Short mmCIF file of C-alpha atoms and ligand atoms in Angstrom, two decimals:
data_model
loop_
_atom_site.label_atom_id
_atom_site.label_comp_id
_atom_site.label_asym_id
_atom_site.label_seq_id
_atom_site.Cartn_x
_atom_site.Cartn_y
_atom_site.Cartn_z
CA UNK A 217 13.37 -14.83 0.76
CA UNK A 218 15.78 -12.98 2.73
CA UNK A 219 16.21 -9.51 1.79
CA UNK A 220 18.37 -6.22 3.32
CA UNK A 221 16.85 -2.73 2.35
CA UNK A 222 19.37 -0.03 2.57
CA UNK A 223 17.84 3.63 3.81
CA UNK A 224 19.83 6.38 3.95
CA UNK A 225 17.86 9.60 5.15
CA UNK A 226 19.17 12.29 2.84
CA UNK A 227 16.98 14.94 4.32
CA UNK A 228 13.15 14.58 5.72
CA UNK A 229 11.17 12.09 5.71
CA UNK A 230 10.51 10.26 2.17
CA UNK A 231 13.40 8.01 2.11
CA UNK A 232 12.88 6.49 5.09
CA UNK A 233 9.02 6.93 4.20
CA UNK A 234 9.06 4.66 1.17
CA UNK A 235 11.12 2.13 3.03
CA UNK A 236 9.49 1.14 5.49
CA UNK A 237 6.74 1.01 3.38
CA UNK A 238 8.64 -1.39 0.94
CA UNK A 239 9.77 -3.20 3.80
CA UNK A 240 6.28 -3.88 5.54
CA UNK A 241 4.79 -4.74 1.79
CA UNK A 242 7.48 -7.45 1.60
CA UNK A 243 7.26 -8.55 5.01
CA UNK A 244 3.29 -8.45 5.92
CA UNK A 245 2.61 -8.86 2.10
CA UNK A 246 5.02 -11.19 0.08
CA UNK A 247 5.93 -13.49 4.11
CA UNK A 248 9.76 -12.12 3.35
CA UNK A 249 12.25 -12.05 5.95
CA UNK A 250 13.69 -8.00 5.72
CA UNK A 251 16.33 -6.72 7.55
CA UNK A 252 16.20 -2.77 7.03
CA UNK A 253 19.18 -0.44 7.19
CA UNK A 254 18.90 3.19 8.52
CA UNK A 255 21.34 5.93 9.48
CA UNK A 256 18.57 8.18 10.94
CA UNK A 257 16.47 6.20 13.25
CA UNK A 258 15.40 9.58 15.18
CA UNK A 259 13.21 10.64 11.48
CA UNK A 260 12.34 7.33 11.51
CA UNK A 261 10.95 7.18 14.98
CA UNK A 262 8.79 10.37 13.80
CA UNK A 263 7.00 8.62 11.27
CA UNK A 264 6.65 5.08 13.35
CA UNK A 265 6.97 5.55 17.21
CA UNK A 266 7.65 1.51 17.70
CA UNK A 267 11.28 2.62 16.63
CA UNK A 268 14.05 3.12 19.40
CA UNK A 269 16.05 5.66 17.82
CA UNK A 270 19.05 4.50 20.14
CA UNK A 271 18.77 0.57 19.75
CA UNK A 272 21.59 -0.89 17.14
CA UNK A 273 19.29 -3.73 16.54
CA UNK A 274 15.64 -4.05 17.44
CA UNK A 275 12.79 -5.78 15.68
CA UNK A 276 9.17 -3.84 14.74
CA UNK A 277 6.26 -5.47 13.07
CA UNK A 278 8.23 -8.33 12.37
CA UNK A 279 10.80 -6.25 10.25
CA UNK A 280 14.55 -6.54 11.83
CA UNK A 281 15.69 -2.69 11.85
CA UNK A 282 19.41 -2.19 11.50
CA UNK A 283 21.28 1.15 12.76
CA UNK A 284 23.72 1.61 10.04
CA UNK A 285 26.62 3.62 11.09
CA UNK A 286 30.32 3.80 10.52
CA UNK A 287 31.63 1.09 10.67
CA UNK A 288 28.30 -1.04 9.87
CA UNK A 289 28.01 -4.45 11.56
CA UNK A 290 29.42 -7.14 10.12
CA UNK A 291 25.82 -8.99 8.46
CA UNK A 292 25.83 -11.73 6.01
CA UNK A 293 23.57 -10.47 3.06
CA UNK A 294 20.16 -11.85 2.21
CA UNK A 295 19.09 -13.24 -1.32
CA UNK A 296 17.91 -9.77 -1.95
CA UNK A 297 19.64 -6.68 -1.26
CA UNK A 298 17.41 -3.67 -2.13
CA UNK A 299 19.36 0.24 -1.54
CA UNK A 300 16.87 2.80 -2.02
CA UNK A 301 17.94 5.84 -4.02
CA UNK A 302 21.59 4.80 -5.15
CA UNK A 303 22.29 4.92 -1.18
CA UNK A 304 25.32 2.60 -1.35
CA UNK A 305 25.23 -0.48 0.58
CA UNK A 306 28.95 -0.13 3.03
CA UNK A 307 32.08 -1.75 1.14
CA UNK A 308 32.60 -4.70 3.60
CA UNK A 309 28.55 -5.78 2.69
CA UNK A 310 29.81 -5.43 -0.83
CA UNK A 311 32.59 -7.75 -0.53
CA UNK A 312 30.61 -10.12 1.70
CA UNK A 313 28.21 -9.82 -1.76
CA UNK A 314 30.66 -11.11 -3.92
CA UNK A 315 30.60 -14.51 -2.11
CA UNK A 316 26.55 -15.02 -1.94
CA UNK A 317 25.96 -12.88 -5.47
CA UNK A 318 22.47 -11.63 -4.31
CA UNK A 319 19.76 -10.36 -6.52
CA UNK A 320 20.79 -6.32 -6.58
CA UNK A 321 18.66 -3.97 -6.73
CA UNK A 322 19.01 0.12 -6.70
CA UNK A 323 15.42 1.41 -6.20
CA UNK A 324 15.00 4.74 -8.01
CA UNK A 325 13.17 8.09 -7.57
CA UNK A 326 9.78 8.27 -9.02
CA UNK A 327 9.11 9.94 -11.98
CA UNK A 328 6.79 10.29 -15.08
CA UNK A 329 9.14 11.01 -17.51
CA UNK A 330 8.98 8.42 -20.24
CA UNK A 331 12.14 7.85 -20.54
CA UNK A 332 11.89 5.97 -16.99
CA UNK A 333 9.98 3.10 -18.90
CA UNK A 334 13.27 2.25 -21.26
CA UNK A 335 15.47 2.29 -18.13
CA UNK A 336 13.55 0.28 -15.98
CA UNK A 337 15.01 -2.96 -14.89
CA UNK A 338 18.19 -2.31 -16.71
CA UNK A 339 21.38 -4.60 -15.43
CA UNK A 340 24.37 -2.86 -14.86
CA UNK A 341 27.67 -4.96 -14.40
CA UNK A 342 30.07 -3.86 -12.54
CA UNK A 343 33.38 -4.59 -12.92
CA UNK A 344 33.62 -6.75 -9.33
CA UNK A 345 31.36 -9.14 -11.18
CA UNK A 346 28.30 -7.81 -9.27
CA UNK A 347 25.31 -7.16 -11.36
CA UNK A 348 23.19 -4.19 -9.99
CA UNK A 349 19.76 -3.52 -11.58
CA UNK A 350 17.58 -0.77 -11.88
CA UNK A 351 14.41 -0.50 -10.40
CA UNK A 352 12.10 2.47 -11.31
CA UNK A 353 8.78 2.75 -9.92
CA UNK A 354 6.00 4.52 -12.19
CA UNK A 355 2.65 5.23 -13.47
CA UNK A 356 2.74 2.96 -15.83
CA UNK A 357 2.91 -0.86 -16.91
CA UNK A 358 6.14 -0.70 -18.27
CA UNK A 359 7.53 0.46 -15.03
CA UNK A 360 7.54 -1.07 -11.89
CA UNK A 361 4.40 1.14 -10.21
CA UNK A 362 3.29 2.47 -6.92
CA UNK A 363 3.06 1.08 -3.49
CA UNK A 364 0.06 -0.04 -2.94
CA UNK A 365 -1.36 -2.45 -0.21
CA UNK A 366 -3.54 -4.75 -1.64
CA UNK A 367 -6.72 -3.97 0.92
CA UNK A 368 -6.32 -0.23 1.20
CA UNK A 369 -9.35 0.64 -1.39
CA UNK A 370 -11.35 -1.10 1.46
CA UNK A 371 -9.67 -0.02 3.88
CA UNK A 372 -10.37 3.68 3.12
CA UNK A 373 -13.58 3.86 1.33
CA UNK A 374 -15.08 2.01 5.12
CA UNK A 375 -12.89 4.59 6.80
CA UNK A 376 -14.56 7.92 4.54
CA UNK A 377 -18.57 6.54 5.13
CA UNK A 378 -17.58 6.23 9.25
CA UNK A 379 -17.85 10.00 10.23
CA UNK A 380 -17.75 8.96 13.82
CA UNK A 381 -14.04 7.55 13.74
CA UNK A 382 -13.14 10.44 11.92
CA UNK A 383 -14.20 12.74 14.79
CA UNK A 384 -12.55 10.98 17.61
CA UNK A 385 -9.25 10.74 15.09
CA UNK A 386 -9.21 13.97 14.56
CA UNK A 387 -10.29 15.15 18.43
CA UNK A 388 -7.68 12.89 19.44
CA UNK A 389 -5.07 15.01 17.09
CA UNK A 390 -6.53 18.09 18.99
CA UNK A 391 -8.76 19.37 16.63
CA UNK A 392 -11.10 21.82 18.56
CA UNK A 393 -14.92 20.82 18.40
CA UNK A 394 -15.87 23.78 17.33
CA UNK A 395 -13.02 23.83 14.27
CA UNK A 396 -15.08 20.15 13.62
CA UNK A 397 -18.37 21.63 13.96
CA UNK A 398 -17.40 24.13 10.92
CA UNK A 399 -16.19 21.59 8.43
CA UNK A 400 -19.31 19.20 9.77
CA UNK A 401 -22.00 21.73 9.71
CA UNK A 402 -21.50 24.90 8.53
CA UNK A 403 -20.02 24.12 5.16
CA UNK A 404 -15.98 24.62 5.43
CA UNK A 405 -13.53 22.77 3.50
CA UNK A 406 -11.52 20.47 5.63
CA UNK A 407 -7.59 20.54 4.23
CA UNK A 408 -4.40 19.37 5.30
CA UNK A 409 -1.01 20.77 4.23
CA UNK A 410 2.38 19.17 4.15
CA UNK A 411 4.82 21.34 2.42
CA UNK A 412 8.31 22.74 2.30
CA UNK A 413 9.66 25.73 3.59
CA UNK A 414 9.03 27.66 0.21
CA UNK A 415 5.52 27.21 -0.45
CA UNK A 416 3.53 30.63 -0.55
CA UNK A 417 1.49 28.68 2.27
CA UNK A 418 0.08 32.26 4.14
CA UNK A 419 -1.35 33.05 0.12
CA UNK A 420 -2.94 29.87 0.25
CA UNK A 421 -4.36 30.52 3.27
CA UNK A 422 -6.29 33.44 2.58
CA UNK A 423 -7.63 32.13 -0.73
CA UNK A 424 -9.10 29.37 1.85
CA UNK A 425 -10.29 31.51 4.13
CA UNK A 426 -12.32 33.00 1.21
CA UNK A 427 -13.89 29.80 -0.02
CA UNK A 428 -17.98 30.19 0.63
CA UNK A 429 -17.72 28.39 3.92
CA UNK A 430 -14.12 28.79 5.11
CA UNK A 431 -12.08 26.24 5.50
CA UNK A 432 -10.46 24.20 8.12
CA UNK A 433 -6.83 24.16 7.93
CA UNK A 434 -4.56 21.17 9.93
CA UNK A 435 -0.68 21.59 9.60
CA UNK A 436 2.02 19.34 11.11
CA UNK A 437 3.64 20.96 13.79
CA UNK A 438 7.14 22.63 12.46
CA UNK A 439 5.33 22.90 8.70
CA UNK A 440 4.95 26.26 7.63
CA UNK A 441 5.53 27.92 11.00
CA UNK A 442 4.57 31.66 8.74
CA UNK A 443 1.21 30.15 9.60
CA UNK A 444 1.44 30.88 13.37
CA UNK A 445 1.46 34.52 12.55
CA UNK A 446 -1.64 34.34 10.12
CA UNK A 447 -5.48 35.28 11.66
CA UNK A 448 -7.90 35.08 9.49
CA UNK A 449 -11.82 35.12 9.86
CA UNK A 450 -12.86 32.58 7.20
CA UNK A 451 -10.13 29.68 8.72
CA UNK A 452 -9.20 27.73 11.65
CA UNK A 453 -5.57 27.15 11.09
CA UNK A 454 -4.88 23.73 13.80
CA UNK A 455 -1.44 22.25 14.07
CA UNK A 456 -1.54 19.01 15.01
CA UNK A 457 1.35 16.50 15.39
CA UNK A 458 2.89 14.12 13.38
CA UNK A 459 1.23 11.06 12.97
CA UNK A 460 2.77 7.53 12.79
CA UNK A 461 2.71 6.48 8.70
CA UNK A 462 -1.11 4.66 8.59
CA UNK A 463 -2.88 7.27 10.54
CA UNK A 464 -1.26 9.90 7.91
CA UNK A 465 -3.20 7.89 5.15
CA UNK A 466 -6.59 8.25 7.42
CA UNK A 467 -5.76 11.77 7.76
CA UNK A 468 -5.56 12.59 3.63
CA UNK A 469 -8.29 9.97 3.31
CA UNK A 470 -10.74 12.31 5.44
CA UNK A 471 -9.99 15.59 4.25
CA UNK A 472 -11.47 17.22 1.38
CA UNK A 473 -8.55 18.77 0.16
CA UNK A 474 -4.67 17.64 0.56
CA UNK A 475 -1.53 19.82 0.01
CA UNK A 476 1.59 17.11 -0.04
CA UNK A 477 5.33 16.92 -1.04
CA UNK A 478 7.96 15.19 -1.82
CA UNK A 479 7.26 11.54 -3.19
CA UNK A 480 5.83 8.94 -0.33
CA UNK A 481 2.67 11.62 0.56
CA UNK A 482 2.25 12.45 -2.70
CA UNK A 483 1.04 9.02 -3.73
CA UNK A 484 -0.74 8.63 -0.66
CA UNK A 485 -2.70 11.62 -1.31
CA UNK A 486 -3.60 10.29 -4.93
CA UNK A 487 -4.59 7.18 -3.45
CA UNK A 488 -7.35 9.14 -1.37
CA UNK A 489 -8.93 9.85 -4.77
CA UNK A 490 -9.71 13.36 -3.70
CA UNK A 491 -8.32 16.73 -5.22
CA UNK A 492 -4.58 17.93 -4.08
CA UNK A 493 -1.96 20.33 -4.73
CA UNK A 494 1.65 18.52 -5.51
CA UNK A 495 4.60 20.54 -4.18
CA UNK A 496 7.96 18.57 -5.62
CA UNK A 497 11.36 18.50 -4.30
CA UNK A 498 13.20 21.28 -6.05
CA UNK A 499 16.11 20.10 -7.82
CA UNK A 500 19.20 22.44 -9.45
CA UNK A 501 18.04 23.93 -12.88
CA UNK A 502 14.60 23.61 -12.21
CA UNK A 503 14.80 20.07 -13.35
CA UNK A 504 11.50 19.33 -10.94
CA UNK A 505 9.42 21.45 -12.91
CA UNK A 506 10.13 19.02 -16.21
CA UNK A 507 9.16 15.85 -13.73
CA UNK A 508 6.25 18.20 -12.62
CA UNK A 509 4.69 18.77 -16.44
CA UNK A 510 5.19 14.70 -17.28
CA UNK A 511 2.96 14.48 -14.11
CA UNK A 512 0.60 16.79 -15.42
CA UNK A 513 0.74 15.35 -18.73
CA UNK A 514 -0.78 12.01 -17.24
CA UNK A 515 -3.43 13.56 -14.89
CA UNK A 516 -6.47 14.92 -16.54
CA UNK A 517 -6.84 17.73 -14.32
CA UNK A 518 -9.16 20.65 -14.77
CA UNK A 519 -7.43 23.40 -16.65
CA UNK A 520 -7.48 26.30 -13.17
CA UNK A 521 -6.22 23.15 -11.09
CA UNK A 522 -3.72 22.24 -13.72
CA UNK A 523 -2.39 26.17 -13.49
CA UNK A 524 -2.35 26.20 -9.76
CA UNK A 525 -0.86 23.01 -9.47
CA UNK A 526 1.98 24.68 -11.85
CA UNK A 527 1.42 28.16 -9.33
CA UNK A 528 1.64 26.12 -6.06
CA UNK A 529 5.81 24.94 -7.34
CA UNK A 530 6.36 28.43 -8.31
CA UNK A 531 9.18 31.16 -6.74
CA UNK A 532 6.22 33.76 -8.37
CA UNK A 533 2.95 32.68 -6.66
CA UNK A 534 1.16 36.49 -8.05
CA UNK A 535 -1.67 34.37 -9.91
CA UNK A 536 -2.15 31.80 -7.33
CA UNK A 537 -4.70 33.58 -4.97
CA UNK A 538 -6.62 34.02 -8.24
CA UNK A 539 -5.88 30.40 -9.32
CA UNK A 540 -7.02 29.34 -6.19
CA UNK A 541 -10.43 30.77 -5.85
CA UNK A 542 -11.25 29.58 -9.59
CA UNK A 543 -9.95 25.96 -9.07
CA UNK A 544 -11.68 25.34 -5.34
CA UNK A 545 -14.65 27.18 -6.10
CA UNK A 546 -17.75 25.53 -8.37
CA UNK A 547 -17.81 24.27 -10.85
CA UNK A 548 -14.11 23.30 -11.68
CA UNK A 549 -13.97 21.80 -8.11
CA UNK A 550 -16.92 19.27 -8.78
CA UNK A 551 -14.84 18.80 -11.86
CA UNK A 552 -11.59 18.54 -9.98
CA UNK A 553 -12.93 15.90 -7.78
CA UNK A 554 -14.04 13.80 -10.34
CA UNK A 555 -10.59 14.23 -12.02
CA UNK A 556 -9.26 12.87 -8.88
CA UNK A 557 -11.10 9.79 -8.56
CA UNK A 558 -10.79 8.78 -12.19
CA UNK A 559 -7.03 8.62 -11.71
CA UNK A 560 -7.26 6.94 -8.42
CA UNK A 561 -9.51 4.20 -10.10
CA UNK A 562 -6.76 3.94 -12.95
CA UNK A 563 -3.81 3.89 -11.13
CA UNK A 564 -5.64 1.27 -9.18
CA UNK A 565 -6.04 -1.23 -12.00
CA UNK A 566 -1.73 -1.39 -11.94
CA UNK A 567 0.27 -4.11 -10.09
CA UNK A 568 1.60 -2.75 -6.31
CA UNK A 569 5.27 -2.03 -6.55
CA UNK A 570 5.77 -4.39 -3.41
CA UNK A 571 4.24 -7.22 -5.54
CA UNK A 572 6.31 -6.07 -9.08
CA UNK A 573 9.48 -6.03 -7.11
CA UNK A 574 9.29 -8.95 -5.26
CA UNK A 575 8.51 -11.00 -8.63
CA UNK A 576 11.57 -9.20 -10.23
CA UNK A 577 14.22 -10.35 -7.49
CA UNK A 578 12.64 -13.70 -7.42
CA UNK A 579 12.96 -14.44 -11.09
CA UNK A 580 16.82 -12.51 -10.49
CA UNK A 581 17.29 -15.29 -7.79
CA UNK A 582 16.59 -17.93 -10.38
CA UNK A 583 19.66 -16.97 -12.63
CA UNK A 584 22.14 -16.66 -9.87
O1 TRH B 80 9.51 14.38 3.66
P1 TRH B 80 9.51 14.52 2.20
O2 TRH B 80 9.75 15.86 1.70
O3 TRH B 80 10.59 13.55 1.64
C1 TRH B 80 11.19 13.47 0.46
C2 TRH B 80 12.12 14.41 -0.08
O4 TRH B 80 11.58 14.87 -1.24
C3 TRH B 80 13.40 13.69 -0.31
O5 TRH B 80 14.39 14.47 -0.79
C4 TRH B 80 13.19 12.54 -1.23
O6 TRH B 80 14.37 11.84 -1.22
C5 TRH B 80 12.12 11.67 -0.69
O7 TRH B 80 10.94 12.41 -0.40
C6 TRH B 80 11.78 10.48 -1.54
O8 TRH B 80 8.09 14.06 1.58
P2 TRH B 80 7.44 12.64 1.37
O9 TRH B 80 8.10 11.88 0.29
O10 TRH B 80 6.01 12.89 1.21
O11 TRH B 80 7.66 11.85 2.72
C7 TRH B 80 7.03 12.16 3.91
C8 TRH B 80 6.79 10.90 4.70
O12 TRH B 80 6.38 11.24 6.01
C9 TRH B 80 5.68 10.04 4.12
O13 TRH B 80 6.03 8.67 4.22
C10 TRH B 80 4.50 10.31 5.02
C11 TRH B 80 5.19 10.53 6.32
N1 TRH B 80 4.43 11.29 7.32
C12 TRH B 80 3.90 10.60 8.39
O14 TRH B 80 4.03 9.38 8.48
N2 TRH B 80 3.23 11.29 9.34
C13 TRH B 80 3.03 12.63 9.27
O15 TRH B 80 2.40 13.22 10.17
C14 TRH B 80 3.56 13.32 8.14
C15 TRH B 80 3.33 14.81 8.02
C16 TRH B 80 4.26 12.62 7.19
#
């Protein structure tokens, strides 16, 4: 199969993030030919530093990368055309569509409202005679799931027993020895945070700082930059750089505790099966904070976890020091991590969304 993934980077990093995911799953995974389309190759490159952000064309890990700009090059479509987040494939690959009538596919935003389950995989026809289906990816059967590379449980569980690789990774990110010494031997809690701009991060800070302990604190550089300004005696705050998309994984799977955003780390973080704070994109009307309770609905989290997680993605953060010190503190953090792993282990048992999607365009390509 021959498929073109459209990516257009509407701000950060998760669109392009869950692309190039997608488009190594159906590459490395399913043997597809994928040509991937991207308007912002220099976000790209941050994520995956094999990218030339100023190459039109160029091929990495055996996935063709495509600069899409104004006007786009002229490209006969594949069997498959996939556009992430209704990005609009450009009108002349449209009409060039009309001749080949690939299988269409608009992957959505992920969400665990259940509404997403009656939607999924709905055709829409439009009036060109195209056919353009939904795609919705979930935490559930009935939708179409969550990345998820087949070997990764391996993967990660041999990567969490071998505390030696874990050192050199994180010495090679820059992480002092002594900041390493603290988390290895003198009983601090070792977490990362990925956030937005808004996220009472210099609160959260001090209610690590007062675990029993301390904590070890490692923040992509530009994150939070109010943290540059905080000193604080229980926590070694360590910026480190941004790390191409597979160490990132390596980096939530050693850490105790992970603070992520957005949609791509999110689900990475959940895949570590150890406890994290969920900071979602704010939408108008506080429509996040609906998509942020069906979440919660699913996860049997620990009811001080639950309330910070709901704390963590609000403008008032007043309870969250509070919230903090109850939810990482003992018992509800034995009882936090447990919560954690049970969910990973469920999630687990579902189909990968590289592997749903790929059988959903083939059995599209049937019927064309
Ligand atoms: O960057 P994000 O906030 O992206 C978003 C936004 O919410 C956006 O509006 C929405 O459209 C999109 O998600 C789906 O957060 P996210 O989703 O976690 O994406 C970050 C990506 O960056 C993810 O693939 C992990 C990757 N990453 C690295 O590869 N290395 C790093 O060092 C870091 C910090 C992140």
């Amino acid at each position: 199969m021959r498929a073109d993934v459209f990516c257009r980077v509407v701000d950060n990093y998760g669109d392009i993030g869950v692309c190039w995911r997608l488009a190594r799953r159906l590459a490395h995974g399913r043997g597809w030919q994928v040509r991937l389309w991207v308007d912002d190759l220099d976000a790209f490159a941050r994520i995956e530093p094999e990218v030339a952000p100023a190459a039109a064309q160029q091929t990495v890990q055996r996935i063709e990368i495509v600069h899409w700009r104004d006007p786009a090059p002229a490209l006969e479509p594949g069997d498959v055309v996939i556009e992430a987040f209704a990005c609009d494939p450009p009108p002349a690959f449209i009409a060039a569509m009309r001749a080949s009538h690939p299988a269409w596919i608009n992957l959505e935003y992920l969400s665990a409202e259940a509404w997403v389950e009656s939607c999924h995989g709905l055709p829409s026809q439009r009036a060109d005679g195209l056919v353009k289906h939904f795609f919705f990816p979930g935490f559930t059967a009935a939708t179409g799931g969550l990345i998820r590379e087949p070997g990764l449980s391996a993967e990660r569980d041999a990567w969490q027993a071998d505390a030696g690789a874990q050192d050199a990774f994180l010495t090679r990110l820059g992480v002092p020895g002594a900041a390493l010494s603290r988390w290895r031997n003198q009983g601090a809690r070792l977490a990362t945070l990925f956030c937005y701009p808004q996220a009472p991060a210099a609160d959260m800070a001090q209610a690590l700082a007062a675990l029993p302990g301390g904590a070890v604190l490692l923040v992509p550089q530009g994150v939070a930059p109010a943290l540059d300004a905080v000193a604080l005696a229980g926590l070694d705050i360590v910026r480190i750089p941004f790390v191409p998309q597979p160490d990132f994984d390596r980096l939530l799977w050693l850490a105790d505790f992970n603070m992520v955003r957005g949609e791509d780390s999110f689900v990475r973080a959940a895949w570590a099966g150890r406890p994290f704070l969920w900071q979602i994109y704010a939408q108008d009307d506080a429509v996040h904070l609906t998509k942020l309770d069906a979440w919660l609905a699913r996860y049997d989290l620990p009811a001080p976890a639950r309330a910070l997680m709901r704390a963590w993605n609000d403008a008032d953060f007043a309870q969250g020091p509070a919230l903090a010190a109850a939810a990482l503190g003992a018992p509800v953090w034995q009882a936090w991590q447990a919560a954690a792993r049970a969910w990973e282990e469920r999630q687990a048992q579902l189909p990968d969304l590289g592997d749903t999607l790929a059988d959903f365009c083939t059995e599209l390509s049937k019927t064309r």
